Tab-separated table of C-alpha atoms in Angstrom:
chain	number	residue	atom	x	y	z
X	1	UNK	CA	27.798	-21.316	-13.131
X	2	UNK	CA	26.601	-20.051	-16.391
X	3	UNK	CA	23.513	-17.846	-16.473
X	4	UNK	CA	20.272	-18.554	-18.281
X	5	UNK	CA	20.629	-18.729	-22.067
X	6	UNK	CA	19.271	-16.111	-24.015
X	7	UNK	CA	16.381	-16.618	-26.357
X	8	UNK	CA	17.658	-16.639	-29.986
X	9	UNK	CA	15.040	-14.566	-31.949
X	10	UNK	CA	16.859	-15.132	-35.321
X	11	UNK	CA	15.264	-18.576	-35.681
X	12	UNK	CA	11.662	-17.201	-35.266
X	13	UNK	CA	9.647	-16.976	-38.423
X	14	UNK	CA	8.974	-13.252	-39.413
X	15	UNK	CA	5.704	-11.925	-40.190
X	16	UNK	CA	4.519	-8.868	-42.094
X	17	UNK	CA	2.641	-7.464	-39.043
X	18	UNK	CA	3.987	-3.967	-38.081
X	19	UNK	CA	5.758	-3.618	-34.713
X	20	UNK	CA	7.895	-1.010	-32.872
X	21	UNK	CA	10.816	-1.837	-30.770
X	22	UNK	CA	10.550	0.048	-27.352
X	23	UNK	CA	13.952	0.409	-25.444
X	24	UNK	CA	13.711	-1.094	-22.036
X	25	UNK	CA	14.221	1.396	-19.301
X	26	UNK	CA	17.123	0.813	-16.838
X	27	UNK	CA	14.607	-0.467	-14.066
X	28	UNK	CA	12.898	-2.880	-16.623
X	29	UNK	CA	16.217	-4.403	-17.479
X	30	UNK	CA	17.045	-4.877	-13.884
X	31	UNK	CA	13.791	-6.454	-13.181
X	32	UNK	CA	14.410	-8.721	-16.223
X	33	UNK	CA	17.685	-9.932	-15.245
X	34	UNK	CA	16.781	-10.478	-11.468
X	35	UNK	CA	13.511	-12.381	-12.001
X	36	UNK	CA	14.831	-14.482	-14.901
X	37	UNK	CA	17.802	-15.533	-12.502
X	38	UNK	CA	15.299	-16.177	-9.793
X	39	UNK	CA	12.889	-18.329	-11.767
X	40	UNK	CA	15.763	-20.300	-13.329
X	41	UNK	CA	17.959	-20.675	-10.143
X	42	UNK	CA	15.738	-20.681	-7.187
X	43	UNK	CA	13.608	-23.805	-6.484
X	44	UNK	CA	10.105	-22.292	-5.965
X	45	UNK	CA	7.693	-24.104	-3.677
X	46	UNK	CA	3.982	-22.969	-3.622
X	47	UNK	CA	1.277	-23.119	-1.035
X	48	UNK	CA	-2.067	-21.480	-0.969
X	49	UNK	CA	-5.020	-20.801	1.237
X	50	UNK	CA	-8.385	-19.113	1.065
X	51	UNK	CA	-9.220	-16.486	3.686
X	52	UNK	CA	-12.696	-15.550	4.716
X	53	UNK	CA	-12.914	-11.788	4.731
X	54	UNK	CA	-16.150	-11.279	6.327
X	55	UNK	CA	-14.854	-10.152	9.736
X	56	UNK	CA	-12.082	-8.176	8.229
X	57	UNK	CA	-14.399	-6.156	5.975
X	58	UNK	CA	-16.755	-5.584	8.809
X	59	UNK	CA	-13.933	-4.181	11.158
X	60	UNK	CA	-12.839	-1.979	8.157
X	61	UNK	CA	-16.070	-0.585	7.799
X	62	UNK	CA	-16.358	-0.016	11.477
X	63	UNK	CA	-13.027	1.829	11.742
X	64	UNK	CA	-14.268	4.157	8.852
X	65	UNK	CA	-17.588	4.755	10.226
X	66	UNK	CA	-16.432	5.277	14.048
X	67	UNK	CA	-13.018	6.841	13.553
X	68	UNK	CA	-12.967	7.973	10.034
X	69	UNK	CA	-9.732	5.753	9.530
X	70	UNK	CA	-8.552	5.367	5.994
X	71	UNK	CA	-7.394	1.644	6.181
X	72	UNK	CA	-7.493	-0.468	3.052
X	73	UNK	CA	-7.677	-4.194	2.916
X	74	UNK	CA	-4.155	-4.131	1.621
X	75	UNK	CA	-3.032	-2.463	4.913
X	76	UNK	CA	-4.774	-5.199	6.937
X	77	UNK	CA	-3.102	-7.781	4.686
X	78	UNK	CA	0.379	-6.184	5.548
X	79	UNK	CA	-0.374	-6.086	9.116
X	80	UNK	CA	-1.396	-9.683	9.180
X	81	UNK	CA	1.544	-10.723	7.176
X	82	UNK	CA	3.966	-8.947	9.364
X	83	UNK	CA	2.425	-10.502	12.525
X	84	UNK	CA	2.593	-14.005	10.756
X	85	UNK	CA	6.227	-13.331	10.098
X	86	UNK	CA	6.813	-12.559	13.711
X	87	UNK	CA	5.124	-15.772	14.733
X	88	UNK	CA	6.760	-17.877	11.993
X	89	UNK	CA	10.363	-16.416	11.764
X	90	UNK	CA	11.413	-19.513	9.662
X	91	UNK	CA	9.814	-17.620	6.780
X	92	UNK	CA	11.587	-14.348	7.534
X	93	UNK	CA	14.925	-15.632	6.167
X	94	UNK	CA	16.953	-15.401	3.169
X	95	UNK	CA	19.600	-17.392	1.081
X	96	UNK	CA	23.140	-16.357	1.067
X	97	UNK	CA	24.529	-17.473	-2.181
X	98	UNK	CA	28.023	-16.618	-1.533
X	99	UNK	CA	28.397	-18.740	1.572
X	100	UNK	CA	25.446	-21.201	0.856
X	101	UNK	CA	23.838	-20.331	4.323
X	102	UNK	CA	20.456	-19.344	5.449
X	103	UNK	CA	20.322	-15.955	7.240
X	104	UNK	CA	17.646	-15.487	9.875
X	105	UNK	CA	16.043	-11.975	9.675
X	106	UNK	CA	16.053	-10.015	12.811
X	107	UNK	CA	13.481	-7.469	11.600
X	108	UNK	CA	10.246	-7.894	9.749
X	109	UNK	CA	10.666	-5.457	6.907
X	110	UNK	CA	7.720	-6.111	4.391
X	111	UNK	CA	8.326	-5.174	0.852
X	112	UNK	CA	5.216	-3.936	-1.096
X	113	UNK	CA	4.781	-4.422	-4.853
X	114	UNK	CA	3.825	-1.170	-6.500
X	115	UNK	CA	3.284	-0.577	-10.445
X	116	UNK	CA	5.034	2.562	-11.874
X	117	UNK	CA	5.206	3.694	-15.306
X	118	UNK	CA	8.789	2.349	-15.585
X	119	UNK	CA	8.060	-1.069	-13.913
X	120	UNK	CA	7.533	-2.868	-10.699
X	121	UNK	CA	9.128	-1.579	-7.605
X	122	UNK	CA	8.978	-2.829	-4.081
X	123	UNK	CA	9.043	0.017	-1.420
X	124	UNK	CA	9.776	-1.478	2.201
X	125	UNK	CA	7.614	-0.977	5.198
X	126	UNK	CA	10.334	-1.469	7.933
X	127	UNK	CA	9.410	-2.940	11.295
X	128	UNK	CA	6.011	-3.667	10.133
X	129	UNK	CA	5.155	-6.109	12.900
X	130	UNK	CA	5.559	-3.138	15.351
X	131	UNK	CA	3.435	-0.680	13.409
X	132	UNK	CA	-0.238	-0.077	13.977
X	133	UNK	CA	-2.791	-0.089	11.294
X	134	UNK	CA	-2.847	3.779	10.979
X	135	UNK	CA	0.872	3.874	10.712
X	136	UNK	CA	1.014	1.093	8.112
X	137	UNK	CA	-1.675	3.003	6.102
X	138	UNK	CA	0.015	6.241	6.032
X	139	UNK	CA	3.484	4.699	5.347
X	140	UNK	CA	2.175	2.645	2.431
X	141	UNK	CA	0.389	5.707	0.828
X	142	UNK	CA	3.633	7.829	1.234
X	143	UNK	CA	5.827	5.061	-0.245
X	144	UNK	CA	3.438	4.161	-3.101
X	145	UNK	CA	2.986	7.843	-4.045
X	146	UNK	CA	6.625	8.663	-4.165
X	147	UNK	CA	7.528	5.392	-6.066
X	148	UNK	CA	5.177	6.465	-8.784
X	149	UNK	CA	6.865	9.695	-8.981
X	150	UNK	CA	10.444	8.172	-8.919
X	151	UNK	CA	11.338	9.946	-5.704
X	152	UNK	CA	12.282	6.990	-3.463
X	153	UNK	CA	15.795	6.715	-1.837
X	154	UNK	CA	17.497	3.428	-2.697
X	155	UNK	CA	17.418	2.328	0.910
X	156	UNK	CA	13.515	2.758	0.730
X	157	UNK	CA	13.234	-0.168	-1.883
X	158	UNK	CA	16.373	-2.225	-1.578
X	159	UNK	CA	16.416	-5.028	0.924
X	160	UNK	CA	13.368	-6.188	2.814
X	161	UNK	CA	12.791	-9.582	4.247
X	162	UNK	CA	9.401	-10.530	2.597
X	163	UNK	CA	7.339	-9.340	-0.380
X	164	UNK	CA	3.516	-8.844	-0.935
X	165	UNK	CA	2.145	-8.559	-4.389
X	166	UNK	CA	-1.623	-7.632	-4.362
X	167	UNK	CA	-3.528	-7.798	-7.562
X	168	UNK	CA	-7.046	-7.984	-6.085
X	169	UNK	CA	-7.876	-4.456	-7.116
X	170	UNK	CA	-7.549	-5.393	-10.716
X	171	UNK	CA	-10.100	-8.327	-10.276
X	172	UNK	CA	-7.399	-11.026	-10.203
X	173	UNK	CA	-8.419	-14.050	-8.242
X	174	UNK	CA	-5.313	-16.300	-7.999
X	175	UNK	CA	-1.760	-15.913	-9.562
X	176	UNK	CA	1.710	-16.862	-8.747
X	177	UNK	CA	4.567	-14.347	-7.809
X	178	UNK	CA	8.497	-14.815	-8.616
X	179	UNK	CA	10.613	-14.674	-5.482
X	180	UNK	CA	12.745	-11.458	-5.244
X	181	UNK	CA	16.111	-12.829	-3.977
X	182	UNK	CA	17.717	-12.867	-1.611
X	183	UNK	CA	14.264	-13.018	0.015
X	184	UNK	CA	12.909	-16.381	0.491
X	185	UNK	CA	9.273	-15.817	0.114
X	186	UNK	CA	6.598	-13.561	-1.640
X	187	UNK	CA	2.947	-13.707	-1.059
X	188	UNK	CA	0.435	-13.304	-4.048
X	189	UNK	CA	-2.881	-11.821	-2.886
X	190	UNK	CA	-6.030	-12.054	-5.036
X	191	UNK	CA	-9.278	-10.188	-4.724
X	192	UNK	CA	-12.303	-11.422	-2.580
X	193	UNK	CA	-14.672	-13.572	-4.461
X	194	UNK	CA	-18.136	-14.623	-3.400
X	195	UNK	CA	-18.403	-17.945	-2.017
X	196	UNK	CA	-21.028	-20.171	-0.094
X	197	UNK	CA	-20.546	-22.168	3.054
X	198	UNK	CA	-22.615	-25.316	3.076
X	199	UNK	CA	-24.491	-25.957	6.222
X	200	UNK	CA	-25.060	-29.600	7.557
X	201	UNK	CA	-28.304	-31.248	6.880
X	202	UNK	CA	-30.677	-31.685	9.703
X	203	UNK	CA	-32.583	-35.096	9.566
X	204	UNK	CA	-35.119	-33.637	12.106
X	205	UNK	CA	-36.216	-30.640	9.865
X	206	UNK	CA	-38.170	-30.809	6.550
X	207	UNK	CA	-36.293	-29.653	3.363
X	208	UNK	CA	-37.963	-26.142	3.478
X	209	UNK	CA	-36.604	-25.646	7.032
X	210	UNK	CA	-33.088	-26.698	6.449
X	211	UNK	CA	-30.608	-23.918	7.320
X	212	UNK	CA	-29.492	-22.096	4.270
X	213	UNK	CA	-25.951	-21.736	3.118
X	214	UNK	CA	-23.987	-18.777	4.283
X	215	UNK	CA	-22.537	-16.229	1.666
X	216	UNK	CA	-19.034	-14.982	2.447
X	217	UNK	CA	-16.238	-13.264	0.619
X	218	UNK	CA	-12.909	-15.350	0.128
X	219	UNK	CA	-9.566	-14.158	-0.633
X	220	UNK	CA	-6.943	-16.446	-2.054
X	221	UNK	CA	-3.276	-16.165	-1.506
X	222	UNK	CA	-0.461	-17.955	-2.746
X	223	UNK	CA	2.960	-18.133	-1.135
X	224	UNK	CA	5.991	-18.654	-3.172
X	225	UNK	CA	8.981	-19.988	-1.161
X	226	UNK	CA	12.603	-20.639	-1.879
X	227	UNK	CA	12.808	-24.484	-0.957
X	228	UNK	CA	16.353	-24.216	-0.055
X	229	UNK	CA	15.186	-22.109	2.899
X	230	UNK	CA	11.601	-22.679	3.754
X	231	UNK	CA	10.181	-26.176	3.675
X	232	UNK	CA	6.482	-27.270	3.045
X	233	UNK	CA	5.572	-27.390	6.823
X	234	UNK	CA	6.838	-23.889	7.668
X	235	UNK	CA	5.080	-22.538	4.584
X	236	UNK	CA	1.978	-24.138	5.567
X	237	UNK	CA	2.111	-22.935	9.126
X	238	UNK	CA	2.949	-19.581	7.838
X	239	UNK	CA	-0.281	-19.418	5.881
X	240	UNK	CA	-2.214	-20.800	8.564
X	241	UNK	CA	-1.202	-18.140	11.048
X	242	UNK	CA	-1.710	-15.477	8.319
X	243	UNK	CA	-5.279	-16.825	7.718
X	244	UNK	CA	-5.985	-16.749	11.616
X	245	UNK	CA	-5.112	-13.004	11.669
X	246	UNK	CA	-7.264	-12.251	8.519
X	247	UNK	CA	-10.228	-14.145	9.884
X	248	UNK	CA	-9.951	-12.807	13.327
X	249	UNK	CA	-8.934	-9.142	12.576
X	250	UNK	CA	-9.332	-7.953	16.115
X	251	UNK	CA	-6.269	-9.743	17.084
X	252	UNK	CA	-4.301	-7.564	14.792
X	253	UNK	CA	-5.436	-4.467	16.870
X	254	UNK	CA	-3.795	-5.917	20.087
């Protein structure tokens, strides 16, 4: 099959605005080629959910206060995503284009998107479902640090069974991520945003005595799936499971 057509710049009207041609790095060219093929050739399915971070933020603060544990929200997200992949293995799959078959992953290897000066790279946390929070935190710090220095070995970023892209630290609330083939899913994670939970009106109480709305922080996540591999029901079940771990973070410590 023919690849995606190249955009013809010759037909674009020129302006007098100054510009500079910046040669693309090898990594940038690889990213461009792979993600263009993905967006053009992989049927993307999207599902999203909001996760209440109240209990998770309280747990993180408690771990820091009592145990001086350096655990980030992203570490907890990785742990929750890995456990959800263990519980919903239908999302831990990939598409084999050569055979036209769906391959079931035996390991939960979570790729984590990291921005580097030369482009985005996705180092892998292998066997993430079997790792504790402290182990995940140390592993991610090590991988991210060496990724930015360009010191990762190929086996540390090639492969993986699922990807997480978190832009919450940049103030992004919601976004869509492009699947990294042959993986069948990638989860885009936004930052926590303030929200109010309405309380039911009690007819037996006067207006001034009605229960006040509850404030909470809600994190939006959007799952992009390869529809050839993951259907709507499995994608929804995965996000429900992930949401359950995030909103009951004590269950991630078991």
